[in-house]
Amino acid sequence: MLTVQDLIDIELLKLQAVAGLGGTGRLITWAHTVDLPDPWRWVSPGDLVMTTGLGLPAGEEEQVAWLEQLVQGNPSALVMAPRPDAPHLGKSLLEAADRLLFPVLLASFELEFVKLSHHVIESVLQAQRERFNASERLFQTYAEALRQAPEMAGRLAILGDALGLDLGIEDAVGGSTLVASGASIGAARHVERIPIPGRAPADLLMAGKTKRRAGGSILVRSLVGLLGVELERLMIYRDQQREEGAALLRSLLEDETELSLARPILERRGMGGSLVTLAIQPGVNAPWPAEELHHAPALHQVCPLLLEEKGLLLAVCPDDGELFDTLRRHLGAGSIIGASSVIPAATGFRESVRQARLTLTQARETEAGVLRYGEAETGLIMAPKSLAEARALVGRYLGPLIEHDRTQGAALLATLITFLDNDGNWKATALDLGIHRQTLVYRLKLVEQLTGIKPTTTQGIARFWIAIQAGRNTELIG
């Protein structure tokens, strides 16, 4: 498509730039002839305004006002081929054109505007043909890339070869390169960033031998549109993953699904190995709000189960301290995470949620950013001074056992109480309970798994004993 300077360079037209030379880079999108005194009512942005000067005011101040109103419509330039009886272009108008960077060109009256229009219209049509052909080639290349390369990096490599560029996609929030067609994108001297339209906060990275004007290429504009569609498709997929994860987490909370049966689903989401439950209090000024957290690039490979509940965010994810820190960074300043102990197959899921919520409360009190279950325990605990403290003590140390006994029909709390009443004597405890010594060993091991506290150590005995006494004194336990 022609610029004003391109038009000036056509010798046949013999155009003379008399003002506004700083704006000769403007693109010309059409040509319009008008001799009326109010041409701004008839022209569109990008038009080359052609006139014989009959509508131009005679006074210098009026000419400046006329030009300023014309420029507000954002035409590309003014071509004046003055009739002998047309007003002369005043010095003030030319100075105003320089100030406004609006090109004013002089032509001889003998120049037929139809010839000038022909050059402009042919340029516009040629640009449209080039745009169509380039877009068609790009779509064909993109369709081929979809067939050949299942991963985004492979598709970018194919598209980059077609364009003669190294391509990449960058997270516009964190600044990290999400995917690239080659390692040279990061080391390239000239890297352009073009925002990709759509919900995804991402930029297209382009690197070539020479620096190009961002967005100036027809192919690049088409590519940006295609990538916007591709990223939106991936976001829709991650939205579905988030919804499915929330449904699964809710099902686990309501005991409708056993964790062991959900393991294959979790492994497909990149969550094999040891898992924990997190209770998260989001912070402020978050790069990724809680409802959009699943779109954060750091979670693309590992997709935790996420569920918003009563102002908190519950999550099931791998037991990975680096992942916890990543979640905090993404959820903003002041975010707090309480992590349960590893979710054991024997005890199921609900106890881990209780541990995570309790640990989050302790993290708030101790002003810890991330706290794991049991880490806040130091030294011996003190006897409760109120019913509320007694409830908290019983819930913290005996709650897992009470819940397990209720759901499994077991007798872990009674076993622990009998063991402590017998001062840790294994033989006497097994005799009082009427069970084999090995069964007692198994039960106490399960107590340790559920609570994170070993009932055969001095600290463990002290904690359990004070909690039991608090429960008995307040009739919270029998």
XYZ file of C-alpha atoms in Angstrom:
478
model
C 0.000 0.000 0.000
C 1.269 3.485 -0.903
C 2.569 6.009 1.565
C 2.471 9.738 0.911
C 6.209 9.592 0.231
C 5.678 6.805 -2.343
C 3.232 9.076 -4.127
C 5.705 11.972 -4.110
C 8.362 9.686 -5.601
C 6.243 8.948 -8.701
C 7.900 11.355 -11.164
C 5.038 11.240 -13.640
C 2.728 12.953 -11.119
C 5.167 15.822 -10.428
C 3.871 16.369 -6.889
C 5.654 18.929 -4.706
C 5.614 18.635 -0.909
C 5.311 22.170 0.493
C 4.528 21.445 4.149
C 4.103 18.675 6.710
C 7.102 16.647 5.554
C 7.245 14.884 8.938
C 4.035 13.023 8.057
C 4.929 11.609 4.647
C 5.083 8.084 6.091
C 1.272 8.002 6.373
C -0.478 5.196 4.486
C -3.010 6.111 1.796
C -6.071 3.866 1.895
C -8.223 5.700 -0.693
C -8.467 8.888 -2.749
C -11.291 11.418 -2.598
C -11.897 14.568 -4.651
C -13.808 17.372 -2.946
C -14.106 21.130 -3.632
C -16.706 21.888 -0.969
C -15.914 24.308 1.875
C -16.392 21.518 4.469
C -14.434 18.539 3.086
C -14.113 16.891 6.536
C -17.760 15.858 6.222
C -16.994 13.742 3.155
C -13.617 12.099 3.806
C -12.552 9.085 5.879
C -9.348 8.255 7.791
C -6.514 7.433 5.379
C -8.073 9.283 2.423
C -5.915 11.332 0.095
C -7.912 14.576 -0.151
C -7.678 16.140 -3.635
C -9.013 19.659 -4.313
C -8.715 22.542 -6.776
C -8.899 24.960 -3.857
C -12.343 26.415 -4.562
C -13.565 25.514 -1.069
C -10.518 26.989 0.693
C -11.154 30.206 2.659
C -9.243 33.323 1.590
C -8.190 34.647 5.030
C -5.095 33.186 6.721
C -6.767 32.570 10.106
C -9.750 30.959 8.374
C -7.382 28.745 6.355
C -5.678 27.530 9.568
C -9.048 26.725 11.155
C -10.101 24.936 7.919
C -6.942 22.803 7.925
C -7.196 21.964 11.636
C -10.763 20.728 11.201
C -9.756 18.678 8.166
C -6.855 17.048 10.062
C -9.230 15.929 12.840
C -10.713 13.435 10.360
C -7.235 11.842 10.037
C -6.847 11.848 6.245
C -3.419 10.940 4.907
C -2.588 14.169 3.012
C -3.954 17.120 1.065
C -3.204 17.513 -2.663
C -3.887 20.993 -3.990
C -4.093 21.491 -7.776
C -5.249 25.121 -7.637
C -7.452 26.722 -10.241
C -6.347 30.185 -11.334
C -9.188 31.738 -9.336
C -8.588 29.661 -6.143
C -7.272 31.339 -2.957
C -3.510 31.246 -2.476
C -2.142 28.919 0.251
C -1.179 31.227 3.094
C 2.018 31.047 5.120
C 0.012 30.395 8.309
C -1.641 27.323 6.756
C 1.742 25.892 5.745
C 3.153 26.506 9.243
C 0.099 24.812 10.768
C 0.621 21.807 8.456
C 4.244 21.514 9.656
C 3.066 21.710 13.269
C 0.410 19.039 12.692
C 2.776 16.815 10.626
C 0.110 16.814 7.920
C 1.504 16.654 4.351
C 0.346 19.327 1.922
C 1.252 18.627 -1.723
C 1.026 20.939 -4.711
C 0.192 19.739 -8.208
C -0.377 21.535 -11.473
C -3.974 22.271 -12.360
C -3.459 20.262 -15.540
C -3.012 17.060 -13.498
C -6.136 14.968 -13.879
C -7.185 13.687 -10.456
C -8.337 10.472 -12.083
C -4.695 9.637 -12.842
C -3.734 10.267 -9.251
C -6.690 8.190 -8.043
C -5.669 5.373 -10.362
C -2.294 5.014 -8.607
C -3.931 5.020 -5.178
C -6.709 2.574 -6.065
C -4.320 0.181 -7.814
C -2.085 0.233 -4.721
C -5.033 -0.551 -2.444
C -6.234 -3.409 -4.645
C -2.712 -4.831 -4.888
C -2.385 -4.721 -1.102
C -5.678 -6.558 -0.765
C -4.524 -9.219 -3.223
C -1.257 -9.622 -1.327
C -3.105 -9.849 1.969
C -5.429 -12.522 0.622
C -2.613 -14.557 -0.943
C -0.410 -14.270 2.147
C -3.257 -15.266 4.465
C -4.132 -18.201 2.242
C -0.507 -19.412 2.294
C -0.327 -19.013 6.055
C -3.580 -20.918 6.646
C -2.358 -23.735 4.419
C 0.933 -23.852 6.307
C -0.885 -23.767 9.642
C -3.218 -26.585 8.598
C -0.167 -28.633 7.590
C 1.510 -27.824 10.924
C -1.555 -29.068 12.797
C -1.315 -32.386 10.976
C 2.440 -32.789 11.382
C 3.120 -31.469 14.899
C 0.966 -32.332 17.924
C 2.870 -29.896 20.171
C 2.846 -26.101 19.951
C 6.660 -25.927 19.682
C 6.617 -28.101 16.569
C 3.885 -26.020 14.955
C 5.781 -22.804 15.688
C 8.890 -24.285 14.081
C 6.960 -25.052 10.873
C 5.368 -21.596 10.820
C 8.713 -19.946 11.609
C 10.343 -21.692 8.648
C 7.581 -20.418 6.378
C 8.058 -16.846 7.627
C 11.847 -16.922 7.912
C 11.639 -16.137 11.648
C 12.281 -17.721 15.011
C 8.990 -17.670 16.915
C 8.023 -17.997 20.561
C 5.148 -17.316 22.928
C 5.847 -15.430 26.152
C 3.779 -15.185 29.314
C 2.940 -11.479 29.501
C 2.452 -11.716 33.302
C 5.637 -13.494 34.378
C 7.784 -12.775 31.332
C 8.833 -16.401 30.874
C 8.972 -18.015 27.433
C 6.218 -20.631 27.325
C 7.179 -22.250 24.045
C 9.675 -21.458 21.285
C 10.478 -22.774 17.831
C 14.209 -22.841 18.608
C 16.795 -22.062 21.249
C 17.995 -18.984 19.334
C 14.885 -16.944 20.168
C 16.320 -15.966 23.542
C 19.754 -15.058 22.167
C 18.546 -13.118 19.132
C 19.629 -9.514 18.818
C 16.267 -8.188 17.675
C 13.236 -9.690 19.423
C 9.821 -8.153 18.816
C 6.873 -8.652 21.152
C 3.376 -8.445 19.741
C 0.385 -8.884 22.080
C -1.787 -11.845 21.139
C -5.492 -10.913 21.299
C -7.834 -12.853 23.561
C -8.024 -13.851 27.212
C -4.513 -15.292 27.373
C -2.008 -12.684 28.650
C 0.642 -13.667 26.112
C 2.928 -12.072 23.528
C 4.248 -13.415 20.256
C 8.064 -13.294 20.139
C 9.673 -12.852 16.733
C 13.380 -12.862 15.977
C 14.993 -12.407 12.588
C 18.174 -11.157 10.985
C 16.853 -7.597 10.807
C 14.428 -5.686 12.959
C 10.935 -5.451 11.525
C 8.109 -3.084 12.338
C 5.891 -4.846 14.868
C 2.517 -5.688 13.344
C 3.557 -4.292 9.944
C 3.605 -7.628 8.141
C 0.395 -9.055 6.714
C 1.616 -12.559 7.529
C 2.461 -11.629 11.093
C -0.948 -10.078 11.690
C -2.597 -13.236 10.382
C -0.302 -15.394 12.520
C -1.157 -13.423 15.649
C -4.850 -14.027 14.957
C -4.298 -17.764 14.493
C -2.288 -18.046 17.699
C -5.010 -16.149 19.556
C -7.489 -18.848 18.500
C -5.024 -21.601 19.487
C -4.420 -20.129 22.945
C -8.141 -19.640 23.505
C -8.687 -23.321 22.680
C -6.085 -24.283 25.294
C -7.717 -21.980 27.853
C -11.084 -23.619 27.262
C -9.422 -27.002 27.825
C -7.882 -25.805 31.110
C -11.245 -24.349 32.187
C -12.728 -27.808 31.709
C -9.878 -29.341 33.717
C -10.525 -26.859 36.534
C -14.241 -27.694 36.592
C -13.590 -31.443 36.535
C -10.994 -31.094 39.312
C -13.386 -29.064 41.473
C -16.115 -31.701 40.986
C -13.693 -34.486 41.968
C -12.480 -32.574 45.025
C -16.052 -31.935 46.138
C -16.818 -35.627 45.660
C -13.824 -36.549 47.840
C -14.946 -34.105 50.531
C -18.414 -35.633 50.615
C -17.065 -39.217 50.725
C -18.687 -39.999 47.385
C -15.346 -41.056 45.888
C -12.394 -42.874 47.439
C -8.973 -41.362 46.909
C -7.556 -44.698 45.785
C -10.097 -44.848 42.950
C -9.242 -41.291 41.879
C -5.510 -42.025 41.572
C -5.560 -42.741 37.796
C -7.293 -39.399 37.164
C -4.748 -37.580 39.326
C -1.822 -39.232 37.539
C -3.181 -38.058 34.174
C -3.096 -34.540 35.607
C 0.607 -34.936 36.429
C 0.004 -35.734 40.107
C 1.632 -39.058 40.867
C 3.519 -39.917 44.042
C 2.848 -38.368 47.462
C -0.062 -35.932 47.635
C -1.109 -33.368 50.228
C -4.112 -31.147 50.780
C -3.609 -27.376 50.938
C -5.839 -24.762 52.533
C -4.913 -21.441 50.957
C -5.803 -17.889 51.893
C -5.166 -15.829 48.721
C -3.265 -12.561 49.067
C -3.731 -9.171 47.424
C -2.692 -7.754 44.038
C -2.394 -11.299 42.726
C -0.839 -11.790 39.274
C -3.343 -14.616 38.908
C -6.632 -14.357 40.874
C -7.846 -17.578 42.466
C -10.514 -18.124 39.806
C -7.880 -17.878 37.022
C -5.039 -19.687 38.800
C -5.301 -22.777 36.582
C -4.167 -20.690 33.603
C -0.796 -19.836 35.201
C 1.959 -21.321 33.011
C 3.673 -22.906 36.025
C 0.611 -25.160 36.487
C 0.265 -26.292 32.875
C 2.179 -29.547 33.448
C 0.822 -30.229 36.941
C -2.907 -29.557 37.322
C -3.896 -29.504 41.031
C -7.475 -30.040 42.084
C -8.782 -26.597 43.061
C -11.992 -25.679 44.872
C -13.026 -22.271 46.225
C -14.867 -22.656 49.504
C -15.886 -19.948 52.001
C -13.194 -17.491 50.989
C -10.461 -20.125 50.938
C -8.938 -22.154 48.155
C -8.634 -25.900 48.757
C -6.144 -27.815 46.648
C -4.821 -31.326 46.262
C -1.344 -31.343 44.742
C 2.029 -33.112 44.905
C 4.050 -32.749 48.113
C 6.466 -30.244 46.583
C 7.758 -27.196 48.477
C 8.696 -25.407 45.253
C 5.142 -25.819 43.999
C 3.817 -24.327 47.268
C 6.073 -21.288 46.796
C 4.907 -20.966 43.186
C 1.275 -20.953 44.297
C 2.014 -18.192 46.821
C 3.760 -16.030 44.231
C 0.885 -16.415 41.825
C -1.773 -15.675 44.460
C -0.287 -12.362 45.546
C 1.399 -10.738 48.517
C 0.273 -12.022 51.901
C -1.080 -15.349 50.659
C -0.859 -18.130 53.282
C -0.780 -21.895 52.795
C -1.486 -24.616 55.326
C -0.358 -28.047 54.104
C -1.531 -31.382 55.466
C 0.720 -34.355 56.008
C 0.963 -36.785 53.100
C -2.476 -38.241 52.401
C -2.223 -41.911 53.414
C -4.270 -44.520 51.594
C -5.425 -45.975 54.902
C -7.111 -42.827 56.214
C -8.524 -41.311 53.077
C -9.013 -37.660 52.280
C -11.190 -35.842 54.812
C -8.612 -35.976 57.604
C -6.055 -34.281 55.363
C -8.519 -31.423 54.771
C -8.937 -31.004 58.526
C -5.161 -30.951 58.947
C -4.743 -28.349 56.190
C -7.385 -26.036 57.670
C -5.928 -26.356 61.149
C -2.427 -25.679 59.836
C -3.668 -22.610 57.948
C -5.013 -21.226 61.234
C -1.647 -21.856 62.877
C 0.123 -20.230 59.924
C -1.966 -17.093 60.382
C -1.116 -16.989 64.097
C 2.608 -17.522 63.522
C 2.693 -15.300 60.412
C 4.219 -18.102 58.360
C 3.788 -18.007 54.582
C 3.760 -21.799 54.232
C 3.303 -24.172 57.152
C 3.171 -27.946 57.109
C 1.070 -29.962 59.480
C 2.862 -30.461 62.807
C 5.644 -27.932 62.158
C 4.193 -25.424 64.613
C 4.466 -27.879 67.500
C 7.415 -27.102 69.753
C 7.976 -28.183 73.341
C 5.221 -29.353 75.702
C 1.665 -28.064 75.354
C -0.100 -26.311 78.224
C -3.346 -27.415 79.848
C -6.407 -25.610 78.398
C -7.827 -22.632 80.291
C -11.276 -22.610 78.670
C -13.813 -24.831 76.947
C -12.792 -23.363 73.579
C -9.143 -24.241 74.219
C -10.172 -27.740 75.299
C -12.150 -28.235 72.088
C -9.184 -27.021 70.031
C -6.836 -29.363 71.897
C -9.092 -32.374 71.467
C -9.685 -31.549 67.823
C -5.980 -31.121 67.100
C -4.662 -34.297 68.767
C -7.636 -36.632 69.031
C -9.871 -35.432 66.178
C -8.283 -37.689 63.542
C -8.790 -40.716 65.758
C -12.399 -39.813 66.579
C -13.187 -39.326 62.896
C -11.483 -42.575 61.902
C -13.320 -44.536 64.611
C -16.633 -43.012 63.509
C -16.229 -43.824 59.833
C -14.377 -47.152 60.105
C -15.996 -48.587 63.219
C -12.545 -48.907 64.810
C -11.321 -48.313 68.380
C -8.104 -46.284 67.975
C -9.002 -43.704 70.655
C -9.904 -46.410 73.181
C -6.641 -48.205 72.351
C -4.609 -45.022 72.907
C -6.347 -44.233 76.192
C -5.807 -47.785 77.475
C -2.142 -47.665 76.416
C -1.567 -44.414 78.325
C -3.560 -45.601 81.377
C -1.168 -48.572 81.500
C 1.863 -46.215 81.378
C 2.834 -47.571 77.960
C 2.940 -51.210 79.045
C 2.366 -53.252 75.901
C 1.472 -56.547 77.580
C -1.024 -55.014 80.014
C -2.672 -52.947 77.292
C -3.081 -55.932 74.948
C -4.525 -57.972 77.849
C -7.024 -55.238 78.846
C -8.160 -54.816 75.244
C -8.277 -58.554 74.559
C -6.139 -58.267 71.444
C -2.842 -59.707 70.237
C 0.297 -57.652 70.846
C 0.878 -57.362 67.073
C -2.624 -55.915 66.671
C -1.740 -53.299 69.298
C 1.448 -52.451 67.403
C -0.598 -51.972 64.210
C -3.174 -49.765 65.938
C -0.569 -47.462 67.510
C 1.212 -47.204 64.172
C -2.072 -46.102 62.650
C -2.466 -43.518 65.438
C 0.907 -42.101 64.418
C -0.060 -42.014 60.732
C -3.309 -40.199 61.461
C -1.984 -37.601 63.888
C 1.662 -37.244 62.908
C 2.584 -37.873 66.560
C 4.320 -40.986 67.868
C 2.469 -42.204 70.999
C 5.505 -44.036 72.403
C 7.735 -40.950 72.798
C 7.799 -38.587 75.773
C 6.479 -35.647 73.726
C 3.782 -37.808 72.134
C 2.644 -39.214 75.472
C 2.505 -35.683 76.975
C 0.430 -34.243 74.143
C -2.023 -37.117 74.005
C -2.360 -37.292 77.782
C -3.148 -33.574 78.193
C -5.644 -33.741 75.292
C -7.359 -36.796 76.809
C -7.617 -35.118 80.211
C -9.002 -31.973 78.609
C -11.607 -34.077 76.777
C -12.595 -35.953 79.916
C -12.822 -32.829 82.079
C -15.102 -31.121 79.571
C -17.004 -34.330 78.691
C -15.929 -34.036 75.076
C -14.847 -37.685 75.245
C -16.009 -40.470 77.500
